[in-house]
Coordinates of C-alpha atoms in Angstrom, one line a residue:
T963 CA -44.0 -81.2 93.9
L964 CA -41.3 -79.4 92.1
W965 CA -44.0 -77.2 90.5
D966 CA -45.4 -76.2 93.9
L967 CA -42.0 -75.3 95.2
A968 CA -41.3 -73.1 92.1
I969 CA -44.6 -71.3 92.5
A970 CA -43.9 -70.7 96.2
E971 CA -40.5 -69.3 95.4
V972 CA -41.8 -66.9 92.8
E973 CA -44.5 -65.7 95.2
K974 CA -41.9 -65.2 97.9
R975 CA -39.7 -63.1 95.7
E976 CA -42.6 -61.0 94.3
N977 CA -44.0 -60.3 97.8
A978 CA -40.8 -59.5 99.6
D979 CA -39.1 -56.2 100.3
D980 CA -35.4 -55.5 100.8
D981 CA -35.4 -57.2 104.2
G982 CA -37.0 -60.3 103.0
K983 CA -40.3 -59.5 104.7
R984 CA -43.7 -59.5 103.0
A985 CA -44.3 -56.2 101.2
E986 CA -47.7 -54.6 101.6
V987 CA -49.7 -53.8 98.5
W988 CA -51.4 -50.4 98.7
E989 CA -54.8 -49.7 97.3
R990 CA -56.0 -46.1 97.0
S991 CA -59.0 -44.5 95.4
V992 CA -59.3 -41.1 93.8
L993 CA -62.6 -39.4 92.7
F994 CA -62.4 -36.7 90.0
M995 CA -65.3 -34.3 89.7
G996 CA -65.9 -30.8 88.5
N997 CA -67.5 -28.7 85.7
K998 CA -69.7 -30.8 83.4
N999 CA -67.7 -29.6 80.3
G1000 CA -64.3 -29.9 82.0
V1001 CA -63.0 -32.5 79.5
M1002 CA -61.4 -30.5 76.7
L1003 CA -58.3 -31.0 74.5
R1004 CA -56.3 -28.1 75.9
V1005 CA -53.3 -27.5 78.1
F1006 CA -54.0 -28.6 81.7
L1007 CA -57.3 -30.0 80.5
G1008 CA -60.1 -31.7 82.2
K1009 CA -60.7 -34.7 84.5
T1010 CA -60.3 -37.5 82.0
T1011 CA -57.1 -36.1 80.5
I1012 CA -55.5 -35.8 84.0
I1013 CA -56.3 -39.4 84.7
L1014 CA -54.8 -40.6 81.3
R1015 CA -51.6 -38.6 81.9
C1016 CA -51.3 -40.1 85.4
L1017 CA -51.7 -43.6 83.9
K1018 CA -49.4 -42.7 81.0
R1019 CA -52.0 -43.7 78.5
E1020 CA -52.0 -42.3 75.0
E1021 CA -55.7 -42.1 74.4
I1022 CA -58.0 -39.4 73.2
P1023 CA -60.3 -38.4 76.1
K1024 CA -64.1 -38.8 75.7
P1025 CA -66.9 -37.0 77.6
T1026 CA -67.8 -38.8 80.8
L1027 CA -71.4 -40.0 80.7
A1028 CA -72.1 -40.5 84.4
L1029 CA -69.6 -42.3 86.7
E1030 CA -66.7 -44.0 85.1
Y1031 CA -64.0 -46.3 86.5
S1032 CA -60.4 -47.1 85.6
F1033 CA -57.4 -48.3 87.5
G1034 CA -53.6 -48.2 87.4
R1035 CA -50.8 -50.4 88.8
R1036 CA -47.3 -49.3 89.7
A1037 CA -44.4 -50.8 91.6
R1038 CA -42.6 -48.6 94.2
R1039 CA -39.4 -50.5 93.5
P1040 CA -38.2 -53.2 91.0
D1041 CA -39.2 -56.7 92.0
T1042 CA -41.9 -55.6 94.3
P1043 CA -45.7 -56.0 94.1
K1044 CA -47.5 -53.3 92.2
D1045 CA -49.7 -50.9 94.1
V1046 CA -53.2 -50.3 92.8
A1047 CA -55.0 -47.0 92.3
H1048 CA -58.7 -46.8 91.6
F1049 CA -59.8 -43.8 89.6
W1050 CA -63.4 -42.7 89.6
E1051 CA -64.7 -39.9 87.4
L1052 CA -68.0 -38.1 87.9
G1053 CA -69.6 -36.6 84.8
G1054 CA -72.5 -34.2 84.5
G1055 CA -71.1 -31.4 86.7
T1056 CA -73.4 -30.9 89.6
S1057 CA -76.3 -32.9 88.1
L1058 CA -75.2 -36.4 89.1
M1059 CA -73.8 -35.6 92.6
E1060 CA -75.7 -38.5 94.3
L1061 CA -73.5 -41.0 92.4
I1062 CA -70.6 -40.3 94.8
R1063 CA -72.1 -42.8 97.1
I1064 CA -71.0 -45.6 94.9
P1065 CA -67.2 -45.1 95.2
I1066 CA -67.0 -43.5 98.6
T1067 CA -67.9 -46.2 101.1
S1068 CA -67.0 -47.2 104.6
N1069 CA -64.5 -49.8 103.1
S1070 CA -62.7 -47.3 100.9
I1071 CA -62.9 -44.1 103.0
R1072 CA -59.5 -44.8 104.7
T1073 CA -57.6 -44.4 101.5
F1074 CA -59.8 -42.2 99.5
A1075 CA -59.0 -38.7 98.0
V1076 CA -61.0 -36.2 96.0
V1077 CA -59.8 -34.1 93.1
L1078 CA -62.0 -31.1 92.2
V1079 CA -61.3 -29.9 88.7
L1080 CA -62.6 -26.3 88.1
D1081 CA -62.8 -24.6 84.8
L1082 CA -60.9 -21.3 85.1
S1083 CA -62.3 -20.1 81.8
K1084 CA -65.8 -19.9 83.4
P1085 CA -65.5 -17.9 86.6
N1086 CA -69.3 -17.4 86.7
E1087 CA -69.7 -21.1 87.3
L1088 CA -66.7 -21.6 89.5
W1089 CA -68.1 -21.0 93.0
T1090 CA -71.4 -22.7 92.5
T1091 CA -69.8 -25.8 91.0
M1092 CA -67.2 -25.9 93.8
E1093 CA -69.7 -25.3 96.6
K1094 CA -72.3 -27.9 95.5
L1095 CA -69.8 -30.7 94.8
L1096 CA -67.8 -30.2 98.0
Q1097 CA -71.0 -29.8 100.2
V1098 CA -72.6 -33.0 98.9
T1099 CA -69.3 -34.9 99.2
R1100 CA -68.6 -33.6 102.7
N1101 CA -72.1 -34.5 103.9
H1102 CA -71.7 -38.0 102.5
V1103 CA -68.3 -38.5 104.1
S1104 CA -69.5 -37.2 107.4
K1105 CA -72.3 -39.8 107.4
I1106 CA -69.9 -42.6 106.8
L1107 CA -67.6 -41.4 109.5
A1108 CA -70.5 -41.1 112.0
K1109 CA -71.4 -44.8 111.3
L1110 CA -67.7 -45.8 111.6
E1111 CA -67.4 -44.0 114.9
K1112 CA -69.7 -46.6 116.4
T1113 CA -68.0 -49.7 115.0
N1114 CA -64.4 -48.7 114.3
P1115 CA -63.5 -45.4 116.1
E1116 CA -59.8 -45.9 115.6
V1117 CA -60.2 -45.5 111.9
V1118 CA -62.1 -42.3 112.3
T1119 CA -59.5 -40.9 114.7
E1120 CA -56.7 -41.8 112.2
I1121 CA -58.5 -40.1 109.3
K1122 CA -59.2 -36.9 111.3
Q1123 CA -55.7 -36.7 112.7
R1124 CA -54.2 -37.2 109.2
M1125 CA -56.2 -34.3 107.9
R1126 CA -55.2 -32.1 110.8
N1127 CA -51.5 -33.0 110.3
N1128 CA -51.5 -31.1 107.0
L1129 CA -51.3 -27.9 109.1
Q1130 CA -48.8 -27.8 111.9
R1131 CA -50.1 -26.9 115.4
D1132 CA -48.0 -23.8 115.5
H1133 CA -49.4 -22.5 112.2
P1134 CA -51.2 -19.2 112.9
D1135 CA -54.3 -20.4 111.0
Y1136 CA -54.6 -23.7 112.8
E1137 CA -57.8 -22.8 114.6
L1138 CA -59.2 -20.7 111.7
V1139 CA -59.5 -23.3 109.0
D1140 CA -62.0 -26.2 108.5
P1141 CA -60.1 -29.1 106.9
F1142 CA -62.0 -31.3 104.5
P1143 CA -62.6 -34.7 106.1
I1144 CA -60.5 -36.6 103.4
P1145 CA -57.6 -35.5 101.2
L1146 CA -58.6 -32.8 98.7
V1147 CA -56.9 -31.3 95.7
I1148 CA -58.3 -28.4 93.7
I1149 CA -57.1 -28.2 90.1
G1150 CA -57.6 -25.2 87.8
S1151 CA -58.1 -26.3 84.2
K1152 CA -58.2 -24.4 81.0
Y1153 CA -55.2 -22.4 82.1
D1154 CA -54.3 -21.3 78.6
I1155 CA -57.6 -19.4 78.4
F1156 CA -57.3 -18.1 81.9
H1157 CA -53.9 -16.7 81.2
E1158 CA -55.4 -14.4 78.5
F1159 CA -57.7 -12.8 81.1
D1160 CA -57.0 -9.3 82.5
S1161 CA -54.4 -9.3 85.2
E1162 CA -56.8 -8.1 87.9
V1163 CA -59.4 -10.7 87.0
R1164 CA -56.7 -13.5 87.3
K1165 CA -55.7 -12.0 90.6
I1166 CA -59.2 -12.2 92.0
I1167 CA -59.7 -15.8 90.9
S1168 CA -56.3 -16.9 92.1
K1169 CA -56.7 -15.3 95.5
T1170 CA -60.1 -16.8 96.0
L1171 CA -58.9 -20.3 95.1
R1172 CA -56.0 -19.9 97.4
F1173 CA -58.3 -19.0 100.3
V1174 CA -60.7 -21.8 99.6
S1175 CA -57.9 -24.4 99.3
H1176 CA -56.2 -23.2 102.5
Y1177 CA -59.5 -23.0 104.4
Y1178 CA -60.3 -26.7 103.5
G1179 CA -56.7 -27.9 104.0
A1180 CA -56.5 -28.7 100.3
S1181 CA -53.7 -28.5 97.8
L1182 CA -54.1 -26.1 94.9
V1183 CA -52.5 -26.9 91.5
V1184 CA -52.8 -26.3 87.8
S1185 CA -51.1 -29.5 86.8
H1186 CA -51.5 -33.2 87.6
A1187 CA -48.3 -33.4 89.7
L1188 CA -50.0 -34.2 93.0
I1189 CA -52.2 -36.9 91.6
N1190 CA -49.4 -39.5 91.7
H1191 CA -49.1 -38.7 95.4
L1192 CA -52.8 -39.3 96.0
A1193 CA -53.0 -42.4 93.8
F1194 CA -49.7 -44.2 94.5
G1195 CA -48.2 -42.5 97.6
Y1196 CA -45.3 -40.8 95.8
D1197 CA -43.6 -38.0 97.7
K1198 CA -45.3 -34.7 97.3
S1199 CA -43.4 -31.9 95.5
K1200 CA -41.9 -29.3 97.9
S1201 CA -42.0 -26.6 95.2
L1202 CA -44.3 -23.6 95.8
S1203 CA -45.8 -21.0 93.3
V1204 CA -48.1 -18.3 94.6
D1205 CA -47.7 -15.7 91.8
H1206 CA -51.1 -15.2 90.2
S1207 CA -49.4 -14.4 86.9
K1208 CA -48.0 -17.9 86.8
P1209 CA -49.5 -21.4 87.3
L1210 CA -50.3 -21.8 91.0
F1211 CA -48.8 -24.8 92.9
I1212 CA -49.5 -24.8 96.6
P1213 CA -49.4 -28.1 98.5
A1214 CA -51.8 -28.3 101.5
G1215 CA -50.5 -26.5 104.6
M1216 CA -48.0 -24.3 102.8
D1217 CA -50.1 -21.2 102.5
S1218 CA -51.5 -18.8 105.1
L1219 CA -54.2 -16.2 105.5
S1220 CA -51.7 -13.4 106.0
Q1221 CA -49.9 -14.3 102.7
I1222 CA -53.3 -14.6 100.8
G1223 CA -54.4 -11.2 102.1
P1224 CA -58.0 -9.9 102.5
P1225 CA -60.8 -10.5 100.0
P1226 CA -60.2 -8.5 96.7
A1227 CA -62.6 -5.6 97.6
S1228 CA -62.4 -2.2 99.2
D1229 CA -62.8 -1.9 103.0
S1230 CA -66.1 0.0 102.5
D1231 CA -67.5 -2.7 100.3
I1232 CA -66.5 -5.4 102.7
A1233 CA -68.1 -3.6 105.6
K1234 CA -71.4 -3.5 103.7
L1235 CA -71.4 -7.3 103.1
R1236 CA -73.2 -9.4 105.7
A1237 CA -71.4 -12.7 106.3
N1238 CA -71.2 -15.1 109.2
T1239 CA -68.0 -16.8 108.3
P1240 CA -64.8 -15.9 106.3
L1241 CA -65.8 -18.4 103.6
E1242 CA -69.2 -16.7 103.2
L1243 CA -67.4 -13.3 103.0
W1244 CA -65.1 -14.5 100.2
K1245 CA -68.1 -16.0 98.4
K1246 CA -70.0 -12.7 98.4
V1247 CA -67.0 -10.7 97.2
F1248 CA -66.2 -13.2 94.4
E1249 CA -69.8 -13.4 93.2
K1250 CA -70.1 -9.6 93.2
T1251 CA -67.4 -9.6 90.5
F1252 CA -68.6 -12.9 88.8
P1253 CA -72.4 -13.2 89.3
P1254 CA -73.2 -16.9 89.3
K1255 CA -75.3 -18.7 86.7
S1256 CA -78.6 -20.1 87.8
S1257 CA -78.5 -23.8 88.8
C1258 CA -80.7 -24.6 85.8
D1259 CA -77.9 -23.4 83.5
L1260 CA -75.4 -25.7 85.1
Q1261 CA -77.5 -28.9 84.7
D1262 CA -76.6 -31.2 81.9
T1263 CA -79.9 -31.6 80.0
R1264 CA -78.7 -33.8 77.1
D1265 CA -80.2 -37.2 76.8
P1266 CA -77.3 -39.8 76.6
A1267 CA -79.6 -42.2 74.8
Q1268 CA -79.5 -39.8 71.8
D1269 CA -75.7 -39.6 71.7
L1270 CA -74.3 -41.5 68.7
Q1271 CA -71.1 -42.5 70.5
Y1272 CA -73.2 -44.8 72.7
A1273 CA -75.2 -46.3 69.9
E1274 CA -76.2 -50.0 70.2
H1275 CA -78.3 -51.2 67.3
E1276 CA -80.3 -54.0 68.9
I1277 CA -80.9 -52.0 72.1
D1278 CA -81.8 -48.9 70.2
V1279 CA -84.4 -50.8 68.1
M1280 CA -85.9 -52.4 71.2
R1281 CA -86.0 -49.0 72.9
A1282 CA -87.8 -47.4 69.9
Q1283 CA -90.3 -50.2 69.9
K1284 CA -91.0 -49.8 73.6
K1285 CA -91.4 -46.1 73.2
Q1286 CA -94.0 -46.6 70.4
E1287 CA -95.8 -49.1 72.7
L1288 CA -95.8 -46.5 75.5
E1289 CA -97.2 -43.8 73.2
Q1290 CA -99.9 -46.1 72.0
Y1291 CA -100.8 -47.0 75.6
K1292 CA -101.1 -43.4 76.5
R1293 CA -103.4 -42.7 73.6
N1294 CA -105.6 -45.6 74.4
A1295 CA -105.7 -44.7 78.1
S1296 CA -106.6 -41.1 77.2
K1297 CA -109.4 -42.3 74.9
S1298 CA -110.8 -44.7 77.4
W1299 CA -110.7 -42.0 80.1
K1300 CA -112.7 -39.6 78.0
E1301 CA -115.3 -42.2 77.1
M1302 CA -115.9 -43.1 80.8
D1303 CA -119.3 -42.1 82.1
F1304 CA -118.8 -40.6 85.6
D1305 CA -121.7 -40.5 88.0
S1306 CA -122.3 -36.9 89.0
D1307 CA -123.3 -38.0 92.5

């Protein structure tokens, strides 16, 4: 019919590129994770704010409860299909790390990227948060790749080669780094507070983040400029800023160990530290200046059910009733237990 022909013509126009061929729609996924209190209304803020800026949404960010999802659509050129970016945000700092298994799957791994948002205003939490989140994520990704190796080895080879390509083979550090298995961006938030720190303190934190980012083949930024590249495939910025007195901006593969320099400690202090890897050495030097908080301090102990922003009257009433029934059951059970006559034999 005429209607069928019209629909076919519209679909043809929407799904064609400049050569008249069908244009491919890209789908990418980005997981944001970091400090449990990383979402704050400040310059270069937390995870939620970065996502909203990338999506160009004028919304006031709210604390992330557990694992939240949003998406964005953008067209690379006029009259072309819109690419889709899936945004996942992990709340709770290091207390809900197991939830990463939901967004990172064998189906999404090929186009997945991770953004680690670290609170620069809390250096005593920085290394612990970074280490735990990256370790759990890496272990999970490695398990997925191991399974894919048996069923689809070509995909695994493609992913590994793409990560290695961030560093040219003639780079002097090519054999010294250990690239993260999927694209990684480390973002320093709360820069306005960080900027007020003593110059030497800023230097130690900046150099450490530079080393960690370079070691993992990650990009290091204090803005959301690279997020559009991860989400929609836009060209990465070629600008570079390594001055610790200014916001750092170092795309993956554009730094080097020689430019970063040795860990910020005297030769005698470094000689006394026992470390098996360069990463372990930098960790010990950093934590000597900024003793880490205990893991208990980093856990989010608040009960979301008591948070007024998630109030649901009918559900809350039912929950209160069930709680009363449970308490009554425990009292009855305790009374029955005490009244039981046990045979001493």
